[in-house]
Coordinates of C-alpha atoms and ligand atoms in Angstrom, one line a residue:
M1 CA -14.1 -2.5 -2.9
W2 CA -12.1 0.5 -3.9
L3 CA -12.5 3.8 -5.6
D4 CA -12.0 3.9 -9.1
R5 CA -12.9 7.1 -10.3
L6 CA -12.9 10.2 -8.1
D7 CA -14.3 13.7 -8.7
I8 CA -14.1 16.6 -6.1
R9 CA -15.9 20.0 -6.9
N10 CA -15.5 22.7 -4.7
V11 CA -13.5 21.4 -1.6
R12 CA -11.0 23.8 -0.2
N13 CA -9.1 25.1 -3.0
L14 CA -9.9 21.9 -5.1
A15 CA -12.2 23.5 -7.7
E16 CA -12.6 20.5 -10.0
V17 CA -10.5 17.4 -9.8
S18 CA -11.1 14.1 -12.3
L19 CA -8.9 11.2 -11.3
K20 CA -8.6 7.6 -12.9
L21 CA -7.2 6.0 -9.6
S22 CA -4.9 3.1 -8.6
A23 CA -6.9 0.1 -6.8
K24 CA -3.6 -0.2 -4.7
F25 CA -1.7 2.5 -4.1
N26 CA -1.9 6.1 -4.8
I27 CA 0.7 8.7 -4.0
I28 CA 0.1 12.6 -3.8
S29 CA 2.8 14.9 -3.7
G30 CA 3.0 18.7 -3.7
A31 CA 4.4 21.6 -2.1
N32 CA 3.0 23.0 1.3
G33 CA -0.6 24.3 0.5
S34 CA -0.6 22.8 -2.8
G35 CA -4.2 20.7 -1.6
K36 CA -2.9 17.4 -1.0
T37 CA -5.1 17.1 2.5
S38 CA -8.0 18.6 0.9
L39 CA -7.8 15.5 -1.5
L40 CA -7.3 13.1 1.2
E41 CA -10.2 15.3 3.4
S42 CA -12.7 14.5 0.2
I43 CA -12.1 11.2 0.0
Y44 CA -13.1 11.2 4.3
L45 CA -16.1 13.3 3.4
L46 CA -17.6 11.1 1.2
S47 CA -17.1 8.1 3.6
C48 CA -18.7 9.3 6.8
G49 CA -20.0 12.7 5.9
K50 CA -17.6 14.4 8.4
S51 CA -14.2 16.0 7.8
F52 CA -11.0 15.2 10.1
R53 CA -10.1 18.7 10.1
T54 CA -13.3 20.7 11.1
H55 CA -16.7 20.7 12.4
R56 CA -17.8 23.3 10.5
F57 CA -18.9 22.3 7.6
S58 CA -19.6 25.7 5.9
N59 CA -15.4 26.6 6.2
I60 CA -14.8 23.4 3.5
P61 CA -16.5 24.8 0.2
T62 CA -14.2 26.9 -1.7
Q63 CA -14.4 30.4 -0.8
D64 CA -17.4 32.4 -2.8
E65 CA -18.6 28.9 -3.7
C66 CA -22.0 28.0 -2.0
W67 CA -21.7 24.1 -2.4
M68 CA -19.2 21.2 -2.6
G69 CA -19.5 17.6 -4.0
V70 CA -17.5 14.5 -3.9
Y71 CA -18.3 11.6 -6.4
A72 CA -17.0 8.2 -7.1
K73 CA -17.1 5.0 -8.7
L74 CA -16.8 1.8 -6.5
S75 CA -15.4 -1.1 -7.9
G76 CA -14.6 -4.5 -6.4
K77 CA -13.7 -8.0 -7.5
D78 CA -16.7 -9.8 -9.3
V79 CA -19.0 -7.0 -8.5
R80 CA -20.7 -4.4 -10.4
S81 CA -19.1 -0.9 -10.0
I82 CA -21.4 1.6 -7.8
P83 CA -21.8 5.5 -7.8
I84 CA -21.6 7.0 -4.4
G85 CA -21.5 10.9 -3.8
L86 CA -22.2 13.6 -0.8
E87 CA -23.4 17.3 -1.5
Y88 CA -23.3 20.2 0.6
R89 CA -25.6 22.9 -0.2
D90 CA -27.8 25.2 1.7
R91 CA -26.2 24.0 4.9
K92 CA -27.4 20.3 4.4
N93 CA -25.5 17.1 3.4
I94 CA -26.8 14.7 0.4
F95 CA -25.9 11.4 0.3
K96 CA -26.5 9.2 -2.6
A97 CA -25.3 5.7 -3.4
D98 CA -26.4 3.3 -6.2
G99 CA -28.5 5.6 -7.5
N100 CA -31.0 6.0 -4.3
R101 CA -30.6 9.0 -1.8
L102 CA -29.6 7.8 1.8
K103 CA -31.3 9.0 5.0
K104 CA -28.0 9.3 6.9
A105 CA -24.0 9.2 6.8
S106 CA -23.8 6.1 8.8
E107 CA -25.5 4.4 5.5
L108 CA -22.6 5.9 3.0
A109 CA -20.0 4.5 5.7
A110 CA -21.4 0.8 5.4
Y111 CA -20.3 1.5 1.2
L112 CA -16.9 3.1 2.0
P113 CA -15.0 1.8 5.1
V114 CA -12.0 4.4 5.6
V115 CA -9.2 4.6 7.8
V116 CA -7.4 7.7 8.3
I117 CA -4.0 8.9 9.8
H118 CA -3.9 12.7 10.0
Q119 CA -1.5 15.4 11.5
E120 CA -3.6 15.3 14.8
S121 CA -4.1 11.3 14.8
Q122 CA -1.8 11.0 17.7
R123 CA -4.2 12.2 20.1
V124 CA -5.6 8.5 20.1
F125 CA -2.9 8.1 22.6
T126 CA -2.4 11.6 24.3
Q127 CA -5.8 13.4 24.3
S128 CA -9.2 12.3 26.1
P129 CA -11.2 8.8 26.0
K130 CA -13.6 10.1 23.3
Y131 CA -10.7 9.5 20.8
R132 CA -10.0 6.3 21.7
R133 CA -13.9 5.0 21.7
A134 CA -14.0 7.0 18.4
F135 CA -11.3 4.7 17.0
L136 CA -13.0 1.4 18.7
D137 CA -16.2 2.0 17.7
W138 CA -15.2 2.3 14.2
G139 CA -13.8 -1.0 14.5
V140 CA -17.0 -2.6 15.6
F141 CA -19.3 -0.5 13.5
H142 CA -17.4 -1.9 10.8
V143 CA -17.4 -5.7 11.8
E144 CA -20.7 -5.9 13.8
Q145 CA -23.6 -5.3 11.7
C146 CA -26.0 -4.7 14.9
F147 CA -23.6 -2.2 16.6
L148 CA -25.1 1.0 15.0
S149 CA -28.7 0.2 16.2
T150 CA -27.6 -1.1 19.6
W151 CA -25.4 2.4 20.2
Q152 CA -28.3 4.3 18.9
N153 CA -31.0 2.8 21.3
F154 CA -28.3 3.4 24.2
N155 CA -28.0 6.9 23.1
R156 CA -31.8 7.4 23.3
S157 CA -32.4 5.5 26.3
L158 CA -29.3 7.8 27.9
K159 CA -30.9 11.1 26.8
Q160 CA -34.1 10.0 28.4
R161 CA -33.1 8.7 31.5
N162 CA -30.9 12.1 32.0
A163 CA -34.2 14.0 31.3
E164 CA -36.1 12.1 33.5
L165 CA -33.1 13.0 36.2
S166 CA -33.4 16.5 35.8
Q167 CA -37.0 16.7 36.0
R168 CA -36.7 14.6 39.4
N169 CA -38.8 12.0 38.6
Q170 CA -39.5 9.0 40.7
L171 CA -37.4 5.7 40.4
S172 CA -40.8 3.9 39.1
S173 CA -40.9 6.2 35.8
I174 CA -36.9 6.0 35.7
D175 CA -36.6 2.4 35.7
H176 CA -37.9 1.8 32.3
W177 CA -34.9 3.8 31.0
N178 CA -32.4 1.9 33.5
I179 CA -33.6 -1.6 32.3
E180 CA -33.3 -0.4 28.2
L181 CA -29.9 1.3 29.1
S182 CA -28.5 -1.9 30.7
K183 CA -29.5 -4.2 28.0
S184 CA -27.8 -2.1 25.5
A185 CA -24.6 -1.0 27.4
N186 CA -24.1 -4.9 28.4
L187 CA -24.4 -5.7 24.6
I188 CA -21.9 -2.6 23.6
D189 CA -19.7 -4.0 26.1
V190 CA -19.5 -7.6 24.9
H191 CA -18.8 -6.2 21.1
R192 CA -16.2 -3.8 22.3
R193 CA -14.4 -6.6 24.2
Q194 CA -14.9 -9.3 21.4
Y195 CA -13.3 -6.7 18.9
L196 CA -10.3 -5.7 21.2
D197 CA -9.2 -9.5 21.8
K198 CA -8.8 -10.0 17.9
F199 CA -7.4 -6.1 17.7
V200 CA -4.8 -6.6 20.1
L201 CA -3.1 -9.3 18.6
L202 CA -2.8 -7.5 15.2
F203 CA -1.6 -4.5 16.8
N204 CA 1.3 -6.4 18.4
H205 CA 2.1 -7.8 15.0
F206 CA 2.3 -4.6 13.4
V207 CA 4.2 -3.0 16.2
N208 CA 6.7 -5.7 15.9
K209 CA 7.1 -4.9 11.9
L210 CA 7.2 -1.1 12.5
L211 CA 9.4 -0.4 15.3
V212 CA 11.8 -1.4 17.7
I213 CA 10.4 -0.9 21.8
N214 CA 12.1 -1.5 24.6
G215 CA 9.4 -3.2 26.4
E216 CA 5.6 -5.0 26.1
I217 CA 2.5 -2.9 25.3
K218 CA -0.1 -3.6 27.5
V219 CA -3.6 -2.6 26.2
D220 CA -6.3 -2.6 28.9
Y221 CA -10.1 -2.0 28.2
R222 CA -12.2 -0.3 30.8
R223 CA -15.6 -0.6 30.0
G224 CA -17.3 2.6 31.8
W225 CA -18.4 1.0 35.0
S226 CA -16.8 -1.6 37.4
E227 CA -16.1 -5.0 36.4
K228 CA -17.8 -6.1 39.6
E229 CA -21.0 -4.6 39.4
D230 CA -24.1 -5.5 37.5
Y231 CA -25.0 -2.2 35.5
L232 CA -28.6 -2.2 36.2
D233 CA -28.0 -2.4 39.7
L234 CA -25.5 0.4 39.4
L235 CA -28.1 2.4 37.4
R236 CA -30.6 2.1 40.2
A237 CA -28.1 2.6 43.3
S238 CA -26.5 5.8 41.9
L239 CA -30.1 7.5 41.4
E240 CA -29.6 9.9 43.7
K241 CA -25.8 10.8 42.8
D242 CA -26.9 10.9 39.3
R243 CA -29.5 13.2 40.0
I244 CA -27.0 15.7 41.8
M245 CA -24.6 15.7 38.8
G246 CA -27.6 15.8 36.5
Y247 CA -26.7 13.2 34.1
T248 CA -25.6 9.5 34.0
Q249 CA -22.0 9.1 35.2
R250 CA -21.1 5.5 34.8
G251 CA -21.7 3.4 31.5
P252 CA -20.1 2.7 28.1
H253 CA -20.1 6.5 27.3
R254 CA -17.6 6.3 29.6
A255 CA -15.4 3.3 28.3
D256 CA -11.6 3.8 27.7
V257 CA -8.5 1.9 26.3
S258 CA -5.4 2.6 27.8
F259 CA -1.9 1.8 26.4
K260 CA 1.2 1.2 28.5
I261 CA 4.5 0.3 28.2
N262 CA 6.3 -1.3 31.3
G263 CA 3.5 0.5 33.1
T264 CA 3.6 4.1 31.7
P265 CA 1.5 5.5 29.4
L266 CA 2.7 4.7 25.9
H267 CA 2.8 8.4 24.6
E268 CA 5.1 9.7 27.9
Y269 CA 7.7 6.6 27.1
V270 CA 8.6 6.9 23.1
S271 CA 9.8 9.3 20.9
R272 CA 7.6 11.4 18.6
G273 CA 8.9 9.5 15.5
Q274 CA 8.2 6.3 17.4
Q275 CA 4.9 7.4 18.4
K276 CA 4.0 8.0 14.8
L277 CA 4.6 4.4 13.9
L278 CA 2.6 3.2 17.2
V279 CA -0.2 5.0 15.7
C280 CA 0.4 3.5 12.2
S281 CA 0.3 0.0 13.9
L282 CA -3.0 1.1 15.7
Y283 CA -4.5 1.7 12.3
I284 CA -3.1 -0.4 10.1
A285 CA -4.2 -3.3 12.3
Q286 CA -7.6 -1.8 12.4
A287 CA -7.6 -1.8 8.7
A288 CA -6.1 -5.4 8.3
L289 CA -8.7 -6.8 10.7
Y290 CA -11.5 -5.2 8.8
S291 CA -10.1 -6.9 5.5
Q292 CA -9.9 -10.4 7.9
I293 CA -13.2 -10.2 9.2
A294 CA -15.3 -8.4 6.4
D295 CA -13.6 -10.1 3.8
R296 CA -13.2 -6.8 1.5
G297 CA -10.8 -3.9 2.1
S298 CA -11.2 -0.5 3.5
I299 CA -9.4 2.5 2.1
F300 CA -6.5 3.5 4.0
L301 CA -5.6 7.5 3.7
M302 CA -1.9 8.6 5.4
D303 CA -1.4 12.4 5.3
D304 CA 2.2 13.4 5.3
L305 CA 3.6 9.9 5.5
T306 CA 7.3 11.0 5.4
A307 CA 7.0 13.7 8.4
E308 CA 8.9 12.9 11.5
L309 CA 10.6 9.5 9.9
D310 CA 13.9 8.7 8.8
A311 CA 14.2 7.2 5.3
K312 CA 14.5 3.5 6.9
H313 CA 11.2 3.8 8.6
V314 CA 9.6 5.4 5.6
A315 CA 10.7 2.2 3.4
N316 CA 9.6 0.0 6.0
L317 CA 5.8 1.5 6.4
L318 CA 5.7 1.9 2.5
S319 CA 6.3 -1.8 2.2
V320 CA 3.9 -2.8 5.2
L321 CA 1.3 -0.6 3.5
D322 CA 1.7 -2.5 0.3
E323 CA 1.2 -5.8 1.4
L324 CA -2.2 -4.7 2.9
D325 CA -5.4 -5.7 1.4
T326 CA -6.8 -2.4 0.7
Q327 CA -6.3 0.7 -1.3
V328 CA -3.7 3.1 -0.3
F329 CA -3.7 7.1 -0.5
V330 CA -0.6 8.7 1.2
T331 CA 0.8 12.4 0.7
T332 CA 4.1 13.6 0.7
P333 CA 5.6 17.2 0.1
D334 CA 8.6 15.7 -1.6
L335 CA 8.4 12.5 -4.1
K336 CA 12.5 12.1 -3.4
L337 CA 11.7 11.1 0.2
L338 CA 9.6 8.1 -0.9
D339 CA 11.4 5.1 -2.8
T340 CA 8.5 4.1 -4.9
G341 CA 10.3 1.6 -6.9
L342 CA 9.3 -1.7 -4.9
L343 CA 5.5 -1.2 -4.9
L344 CA 3.4 -3.6 -6.6
E345 CA 1.0 -1.5 -8.3
S346 CA 0.7 2.4 -7.8
K347 CA -0.2 5.7 -9.6
T348 CA 1.6 9.1 -8.4
F349 CA -0.3 12.2 -8.6
H350 CA 1.1 15.7 -8.6
V351 CA -0.8 18.9 -7.0
E352 CA -0.1 22.3 -7.7
R353 CA -2.5 25.3 -6.3
G354 CA -5.3 22.9 -6.2
V355 CA -4.7 21.2 -9.8
V356 CA -3.9 17.5 -9.8
S357 CA -2.2 15.8 -12.4
E358 CA -1.2 12.5 -12.8
V359 CA 2.7 11.8 -13.0
L360 CA 3.5 9.3 -15.9
Ligands
ADP401 N1 -12.8 27.1 2.1 C1 -11.4 27.5 1.4 N2 -11.4 27.8 -0.1 C2 -10.5 28.0 -0.4 N3 -9.1 27.6 -0.2 C3 -8.9 27.2 0.8 C4 -10.2 26.6 1.9 N4 -9.7 26.1 3.0 C5 -8.5 25.9 2.7 N5 -8.0 26.5 1.6 C6 -6.8 26.6 1.0 O1 -6.4 25.4 0.3 C7 -5.0 25.2 0.5 C8 -4.8 23.9 0.3 O2 -4.8 23.3 1.7 P1 -4.1 21.7 2.1 O3 -4.9 21.0 1.4 O4 -4.0 21.6 3.7 O5 -2.7 21.8 1.5 P2 -1.6 20.7 1.6 O6 -2.3 19.7 2.6 O7 -0.9 20.5 0.2 O8 -0.3 21.5 2.4 C9 -4.3 26.2 1.2 O9 -3.8 27.0 1.1 C10 -5.5 26.8 2.0 O10 -5.1 27.8 2.6
MG402 MG1 -1.2 18.9 4.2

């Protein structure tokens, strides 16, 4: 599926934007502050009801406006078009797809799988494990139908167990939650492991296409509790310790994935430009794996593609993105930095003070 039409109302400085898009490659150019990132942010909002720039939704609508909306028509080969939309009014989100109001953002996410690379994406390597879990779980969520409900069960049981711990209840009343937790924890672990096994092959493939590094990348998954221990036994045995801390200390909510080159954390080993190409390899592999497993494309957003990269690497990255079975959106401050002549099928848009027009 791809976004065929996109309408944006009141997202930051984009007061009213209506676009007919390319199913393959969309290039968005414009000076700093013109609204390029806001355009990608709008697509991302539509895909999952979240922003990659802020947790505060109230900051996103255009100043002095009290609402915003993003609407699109999704098209696909041999399927009818589906209208989808997101509105934010009175501090509430409204999601719609195919004429129906949806209860949750996750239902919208199933229609529109979006992979994004933005200014902060390098934190997937440099910062806390929550970013690597978010990366991993995006992949599992989109390829494994039952993952969302397993994850929701896990969270519900975790909240209940933590509440029981703080009330200093006896093992007999907590054990029900230990059993529930361990069932979903083991499933989450299996799904994550299966996903990573497939992912690592593609990740290495794209690393080899995009850059040269001196050494082998090792991807290590830690599930959040010892490989040697049964999770139910661990929950039972750690009751007192967990009680003192006031929460469940081990489990899939503490999982992590480490990326190392010759034993050194990847981000300490490579240059900034190389790190950016590794981030690209990571997310391109994720989009490619989604296409392989789901047999449909995702939407790939890449903000400021040219930043920190030389001309040769920019050209190489463009051709790798062009070969992907996804609809691509990239932004650049200057069209001269991108040689788009070899792209199979593309449209170019120019943004000026929130007004977007196609470059013909
Ligand atoms: N809520 C808002 N209302 C109006 N303008 C905003 C809002 N939030 C940010 N802006 C402005 O939107 C403009 C576009 O930002 P951005 O999309 O990040 O530009 P670019 O990516 O092209 O550099 C900036 O000038 C910014 O100050
Ligand atoms: Mg920007």
